[in-house]
Amino acid sequence: MIGIDKLGCYVPKTVLPLTTLAQARGVDSNKYTQGIGQREMAMVSHNEDVVTMACEAAHTILDDHDKASIDMVLFATETGIDYSKAASIYALDLLGLPSNTRAIELKQACYASTGAMFLAMDYVRSHPTKKVLVLSSDIAWYGFENSGEVTQGAGAIAMLISMNPRLGSINEGLKAVRNEKDFYRPIFSKVPLVDGKLSIGLYQDMLKEVEDHQSRRYTCFHLPFANMANKANRMLTYPMDEAHLNIVKELGSVVGNIYNGSLYLSLISVLLHAKEDLKDETIGMFAYGSGAMAEFFTITLNENYQEGINKTSLNQLLEGRQALSMDDYIELMQHYELKEYASDIDLSHYVKPYQTFVHESTTHGHRNYKKVK
Ligand code: CAA
């Protein structure tokens, strides 16, 4: 058996309530909260980026024994900080992982995390005593005053892939790829270029192509916005009832789109909020990455699956979050654009009490990170 040994998550503590955004944009707030299904979106704070978020997620699950057995770190992101150097090299260093480790970054929109997980499983199959750390970390930023603004978010997922996994084993299903133009971020653009309606249609089409026509209590989805779950659920041969569907999208509705981590955030939502005991439960998983790649697979949870998550840290994910005003949001995201493209910047005065890892400065284009506790 091969699968997810441990699963961790991090989402920023600063959030924009969608009613605040709706009021500022002169939109009926029901469109955002009921039509799109989003209540809040997590926004990165001044000294966070994809590396710090990935490290925060991994830090909650890795002990010294895990660290010693990691042989490869795969970093899935579509918010790359460098065209050449892999974000996994920074993460490996910050997390104190062994230096005889492979470190690579992968990209295919929101699908790269799932692709990385299957590559990791193959690696573990041929190196059964080793583990692979798969990090997924993204900042969904579309810029101000466009239709994508309501479907932003930020966060990271860490998955440890191993033989005899504590959380659950992964069962391969069907996959499909098509050359499509729904969502892309060419090298001249700071934000993605999106045909949202085309993307939603492709997502639904490709789900229909790869789903396995089995009836089950939970199917988790990649969720660019919470109500995508409703649209996806309707495509299934055996749709979930409303109570189970709400559990699948609960976390997403207060975090927003975290791109590569989004499907696994939906899984964490089920692990945290399901009313049933989930031991031996098989959960459907649908991954979608624009451009476009889709895959349907399942995870069968173990009897002691709770050992594969850090419930305390997961329960703390939404504690002590700070609601941003519209002015705060504009300042924060203007700062984000400035800092992401700065070749030299000092961020050392921004450290918050809940942070373990910070982006402290950039010098000559090289990001300097610090573990602050
Ligand atoms: N009260 C209640 N509901 C209302 C309403 C009101 N006053 N006004 C509108 N609505 C409903 C609409 O009926 C609609 O519901 P249905 O989809 O069920 O018909 C919903 O609110 C959204 O309305 P619109 O379609 O008119 O909204 P929009 O034109 O602003 O576009 C969007 C929404 C396409 C998601 C857009 O925000 C977008 O392009 N986002 C970025 C891209 C994205 O998220 N695409 C999704 C798939 S892509 C993917 O999966 C990859 C990825 O991660 C990006």
XYZ file of C-alpha atoms and ligand atoms in Angstrom:
427
model
C 0.000 0.000 0.000
C 1.248 3.474 -0.920
C -0.387 6.790 -0.146
C -0.541 9.830 2.088
C 1.263 9.165 5.343
C 0.659 12.639 6.793
C -1.304 15.672 5.570
C -0.750 19.263 6.768
C -2.158 22.648 5.849
C -1.532 26.358 6.301
C -3.741 29.316 5.413
C -2.910 32.974 6.129
C -4.556 34.671 9.129
C -5.593 37.795 7.192
C -8.948 37.488 5.380
C -11.188 39.648 3.234
C -14.912 39.169 3.994
C -16.784 38.930 0.698
C -19.487 41.306 1.959
C -16.753 43.974 2.276
C -15.621 43.343 -1.313
C -19.210 43.320 -2.628
C -19.999 46.659 -0.973
C -16.855 48.282 -2.384
C -17.528 46.957 -5.884
C -21.239 47.901 -5.833
C -22.306 44.257 -6.262
C -25.230 42.561 -4.453
C -23.396 40.613 -1.725
C -25.737 37.621 -2.337
C -23.968 37.118 -5.654
C -20.699 36.447 -3.832
C -22.000 34.658 -0.731
C -24.843 32.642 -2.334
C -24.124 32.623 -6.084
C -20.370 31.971 -5.809
C -20.659 30.508 -2.295
C -17.670 32.367 -0.860
C -17.795 33.997 2.607
C -14.111 34.939 3.066
C -10.816 34.785 1.173
C -7.425 34.325 2.864
C -4.869 36.935 1.753
C -1.088 36.668 2.269
C 0.375 39.084 4.799
C 3.389 41.320 4.142
C 6.162 38.766 4.665
C 4.494 35.571 3.416
C 4.992 33.859 0.073
C 4.644 30.372 -1.363
C 7.820 29.192 0.398
C 6.863 30.392 3.893
C 3.311 28.989 3.537
C 4.604 25.586 2.359
C 7.043 25.434 5.283
C 4.294 26.360 7.770
C 2.171 23.488 6.392
C 5.046 20.970 6.519
C 6.200 22.096 9.963
C 2.869 20.959 11.488
C 3.356 17.332 10.421
C 7.072 16.480 10.206
C 9.003 14.949 13.112
C 12.742 14.191 13.115
C 12.131 10.599 12.000
C 10.070 11.759 8.995
C 12.713 14.332 8.069
C 15.477 11.722 8.082
C 13.543 9.461 5.681
C 12.672 12.159 3.089
C 14.546 11.515 -0.173
C 12.801 14.001 -2.446
C 10.879 17.295 -2.138
C 8.435 18.126 -4.955
C 7.037 21.676 -4.906
C 3.860 22.218 -6.952
C 3.004 25.849 -7.652
C 1.731 28.234 -10.303
C 2.984 31.189 -8.231
C 6.663 30.571 -8.902
C 9.144 33.042 -7.393
C 11.951 32.235 -9.821
C 12.006 30.929 -13.408
C 15.082 28.844 -12.668
C 15.680 27.995 -9.007
C 13.132 25.620 -7.470
C 11.126 26.853 -4.463
C 11.754 23.405 -2.938
C 15.440 24.296 -2.405
C 14.451 27.190 -0.135
C 11.864 25.001 1.635
C 14.268 22.093 2.128
C 16.806 24.432 3.725
C 14.260 26.158 6.001
C 12.773 22.847 7.161
C 16.205 21.375 7.939
C 15.815 18.396 5.590
C 18.760 16.152 4.644
C 21.135 17.598 2.041
C 21.256 14.337 0.036
C 17.687 14.997 -1.153
C 16.250 15.705 -4.621
C 14.483 19.095 -4.807
C 12.343 20.007 -7.822
C 9.481 22.402 -8.675
C 6.520 21.279 -10.840
C 3.911 23.219 -12.815
C 0.590 22.404 -14.474
C -1.859 24.981 -13.122
C -3.846 23.542 -10.181
C -3.135 19.944 -11.218
C 0.644 19.862 -10.501
C 0.087 18.793 -6.868
C -1.779 15.667 -7.946
C 0.759 14.937 -10.696
C 3.518 15.324 -8.088
C 1.718 12.969 -5.725
C 1.538 10.227 -8.373
C 5.227 10.752 -9.291
C 6.049 10.519 -5.581
C 4.121 7.247 -5.309
C 6.139 5.763 -8.181
C 9.347 6.932 -6.494
C 8.361 5.306 -3.202
C 7.464 2.094 -5.053
C 11.075 1.835 -6.241
C 12.583 3.196 -2.968
C 10.282 1.585 -0.370
C 12.181 2.782 2.721
C 12.097 6.410 1.576
C 9.440 9.127 1.785
C 8.668 12.026 -0.566
C 7.460 15.421 0.660
C 4.965 16.977 -1.771
C 4.388 20.694 -1.127
C 1.592 22.648 -2.853
C 1.545 26.372 -2.316
C -0.140 29.203 -4.222
C -1.430 32.741 -4.070
C -4.504 33.242 -6.267
C -4.206 36.922 -7.177
C -6.110 38.317 -10.183
C -5.641 42.053 -9.585
C -8.259 44.637 -8.582
C -11.723 45.120 -10.067
C -12.188 42.184 -12.424
C -14.469 39.129 -12.384
C -11.735 36.935 -10.856
C -11.303 39.222 -7.822
C -13.982 37.348 -5.846
C -12.268 33.955 -6.414
C -8.884 34.687 -4.807
C -7.196 33.024 -1.819
C -3.864 31.741 -0.537
C -2.588 28.657 1.244
C -0.444 25.560 1.235
C -0.692 21.808 1.690
C 2.073 19.405 2.721
C 1.764 15.677 1.992
C 4.211 13.021 3.053
C 4.035 10.073 0.624
C 5.171 6.656 1.838
C 4.616 2.904 1.931
C 2.114 1.764 4.595
C 0.763 5.295 4.994
C -0.886 6.408 8.226
C -3.677 8.526 6.629
C -4.748 6.435 3.655
C -3.798 4.642 0.464
C -4.275 6.181 -2.968
C -6.099 4.247 -5.698
C -5.391 5.334 -9.257
C -8.327 6.088 -11.585
C -8.660 7.822 -14.950
C -6.850 10.906 -16.253
C -7.227 13.145 -19.322
C -5.330 15.996 -20.951
C -6.443 18.539 -23.581
C -4.692 21.559 -25.089
C -7.068 24.384 -24.035
C -6.923 28.189 -23.585
C -9.092 28.685 -20.482
C -6.566 30.013 -17.955
C -2.911 30.859 -18.449
C -0.254 33.252 -17.196
C 2.160 34.111 -19.999
C 5.572 35.409 -18.929
C 4.655 39.037 -19.696
C 1.731 39.051 -17.236
C 1.754 39.531 -13.433
C -1.720 37.978 -13.119
C -3.430 35.071 -14.898
C -5.520 35.636 -18.030
C -8.813 33.858 -17.551
C -11.886 32.834 -19.491
C -13.834 31.778 -16.392
C -16.908 30.432 -18.190
C -14.807 28.335 -20.616
C -12.869 26.997 -17.650
C -15.981 25.977 -15.733
C -17.330 24.193 -18.821
C -14.057 22.322 -19.384
C -13.859 21.363 -15.711
C -17.353 19.837 -15.914
C -16.679 18.108 -19.252
C -13.444 16.558 -18.089
C -14.963 15.448 -14.777
C -17.613 13.601 -16.762
C -14.861 11.994 -18.859
C -12.850 10.628 -15.900
C -15.311 9.971 -13.043
C -15.724 6.341 -11.976
C -19.555 6.101 -11.644
C -19.339 4.750 -8.096
C -21.680 5.782 -5.310
C -19.890 7.082 -2.196
C -20.517 9.389 0.747
C -17.851 11.964 -0.113
C -16.197 13.172 -3.301
C -13.734 16.056 -2.891
C -13.129 18.519 -5.712
C -10.646 21.124 -6.820
C -12.549 24.251 -5.730
C -11.692 27.552 -7.466
C -14.736 28.877 -5.565
C -16.991 27.026 -3.132
C -20.053 26.616 -5.377
C -17.936 24.885 -8.031
C -18.661 21.887 -5.776
C -22.401 22.193 -6.590
C -21.687 22.297 -10.325
C -19.253 19.353 -10.062
C -21.584 17.307 -7.865
C -24.330 17.556 -10.492
C -21.969 15.914 -13.025
C -21.504 12.776 -10.873
C -23.522 9.662 -11.696
C -24.395 9.459 -7.986
C -24.397 13.025 -6.576
C -23.850 13.603 -2.854
C -26.736 14.848 -0.716
C -26.627 18.487 0.398
C -25.294 17.787 3.908
C -22.236 15.916 2.578
C -21.715 18.449 -0.217
C -21.613 21.274 2.345
C -18.884 19.469 4.299
C -16.780 19.050 1.116
C -16.822 22.829 0.477
C -16.912 24.211 4.052
C -13.200 25.103 4.369
C -12.981 26.380 0.798
C -15.835 28.805 1.429
C -13.801 30.660 4.088
C -10.330 30.304 2.519
C -10.917 30.757 -1.238
C -8.924 29.300 -4.093
C -5.500 27.980 -3.100
C -4.928 26.497 -6.606
C -2.700 23.401 -6.172
C -3.767 22.791 -2.583
C -7.465 23.338 -3.199
C -8.488 19.676 -3.721
C -6.598 18.659 -0.567
C -8.185 21.520 1.405
C -11.512 19.934 0.448
C -10.232 16.584 1.814
C -9.191 18.303 5.066
C -12.666 19.854 5.237
C -14.115 16.313 5.213
C -11.558 15.012 7.738
C -12.421 17.860 10.123
C -16.166 18.200 9.673
C -17.550 14.723 8.794
C -20.110 13.516 11.311
C -19.286 9.831 10.603
C -16.256 7.786 11.683
C -14.248 7.718 8.455
C -12.151 4.618 9.070
C -11.963 2.434 5.926
C -13.955 5.106 4.050
C -13.135 5.530 0.340
C -13.329 9.176 -0.744
C -13.512 10.326 -4.380
C -10.958 12.978 -5.442
C -11.217 15.130 -8.589
C -8.197 17.188 -9.644
C -8.427 19.833 -12.383
C -5.738 22.152 -13.721
C -6.583 24.599 -16.488
C -4.823 24.220 -19.754
C -6.112 21.427 -19.119
C -5.429 18.283 -17.095
C -7.949 16.293 -15.065
C -7.712 13.177 -12.921
C -10.168 11.216 -10.798
C -8.766 8.943 -8.083
C -9.749 7.774 -4.614
C -8.206 7.648 -1.163
C -9.088 4.815 1.234
C -8.604 5.982 4.804
C -6.956 3.673 7.318
C -8.418 2.467 10.568
C -6.108 4.878 12.444
C -6.253 7.657 9.860
C -6.319 10.305 12.619
C -2.596 9.586 13.153
C -1.939 11.049 9.701
C -3.217 14.528 10.565
C -2.351 17.024 13.275
C -5.882 17.772 14.398
C -4.792 20.488 16.846
C -3.023 22.488 14.161
C -5.848 21.924 11.642
C -8.429 23.126 14.154
C -6.295 26.235 14.722
C -6.287 27.084 10.991
C -9.244 29.426 11.282
C -8.558 30.743 14.788
C -7.595 34.377 15.399
C -8.060 35.500 11.802
C -8.008 39.239 11.162
C -10.765 40.631 8.908
C -9.341 43.192 6.483
C -11.054 46.445 5.619
C -11.095 47.395 1.934
C -8.243 49.873 2.564
C -6.196 47.149 4.336
C -6.807 44.784 1.406
C -5.732 47.341 -1.193
C -2.596 48.225 0.799
C -1.729 44.556 1.350
C -2.079 43.498 -2.269
C -0.292 46.586 -3.603
C 2.524 45.676 -1.221
C 2.359 42.044 -2.447
C 2.878 43.081 -6.076
C 5.707 45.422 -5.060
C 7.508 42.826 -2.944
C 7.124 39.955 -5.431
C 8.890 41.959 -8.143
C 11.433 43.833 -5.970
C 15.088 42.928 -6.422
C 15.894 44.473 -3.008
C 13.444 44.917 -0.116
C 13.547 44.734 3.698
C 10.518 43.003 5.299
C 12.080 42.253 8.697
C 9.727 44.556 10.675
C 6.552 42.664 9.680
C 6.875 39.494 11.861
C 3.549 38.359 13.416
C 3.277 36.202 16.594
C 1.733 33.205 14.759
C 4.499 32.952 12.136
C 7.238 30.329 12.222
C 8.768 31.169 8.829
C 9.098 34.609 7.254
C 10.340 36.127 4.038
C 12.720 38.560 5.738
C 14.237 40.394 2.777
C 15.253 40.163 -0.850
C 18.778 41.122 -1.875
C 19.884 41.159 -5.529
C 16.769 39.101 -6.325
C 17.632 36.393 -3.811
C 14.960 35.807 -1.165
C 16.218 35.541 2.413
C 14.008 33.517 4.728
C 14.152 33.058 8.487
C 12.728 30.554 10.969
C 11.621 32.878 13.758
C 10.666 30.286 16.386
N -27.840 36.685 -5.835
C -27.565 35.366 -5.844
N -26.850 34.760 -6.865
C -26.410 35.541 -7.872
C -26.671 36.929 -7.911
C -27.416 37.505 -6.826
N -27.693 38.815 -6.781
N -26.092 37.427 -9.021
C -25.504 36.403 -9.683
N -25.681 35.264 -8.963
C -25.177 33.909 -9.292
C -25.250 33.576 -10.761
O -26.533 33.108 -11.134
C -24.176 32.521 -10.870
O -24.667 31.290 -10.380
P -24.560 29.964 -11.327
O -23.100 29.818 -11.665
O -25.077 28.898 -10.446
O -25.373 30.258 -12.529
C -23.108 32.985 -9.857
O -23.786 33.900 -8.987
C -21.928 33.693 -10.504
O -22.426 34.680 -11.349
P -21.753 34.998 -12.761
O -21.482 33.741 -13.500
O -22.534 36.041 -13.425
O -20.354 35.599 -12.212
P -19.141 36.172 -12.995
O -19.445 36.501 -14.407
O -18.636 37.287 -12.138
O -18.067 34.983 -13.061
C -16.444 33.360 -12.309
C -17.785 34.069 -11.998
C -16.486 32.747 -13.691
C -16.195 32.263 -11.283
C -15.344 34.438 -12.216
O -15.253 34.891 -10.912
C -13.969 33.967 -12.659
O -13.650 33.959 -13.846
N -13.063 33.575 -11.696
C -11.670 33.211 -11.957
C -11.504 31.906 -12.686
C -12.191 30.741 -12.025
O -12.288 30.643 -10.829
N -12.689 29.826 -12.878
C -13.298 28.629 -12.399
C -12.784 27.366 -13.041
S -11.047 27.462 -13.388
C -10.235 26.371 -12.448
O -10.785 25.490 -11.884
C -8.791 26.603 -12.329
C -8.574 27.561 -11.246
O -8.382 27.187 -10.099
C -8.632 28.989 -11.570
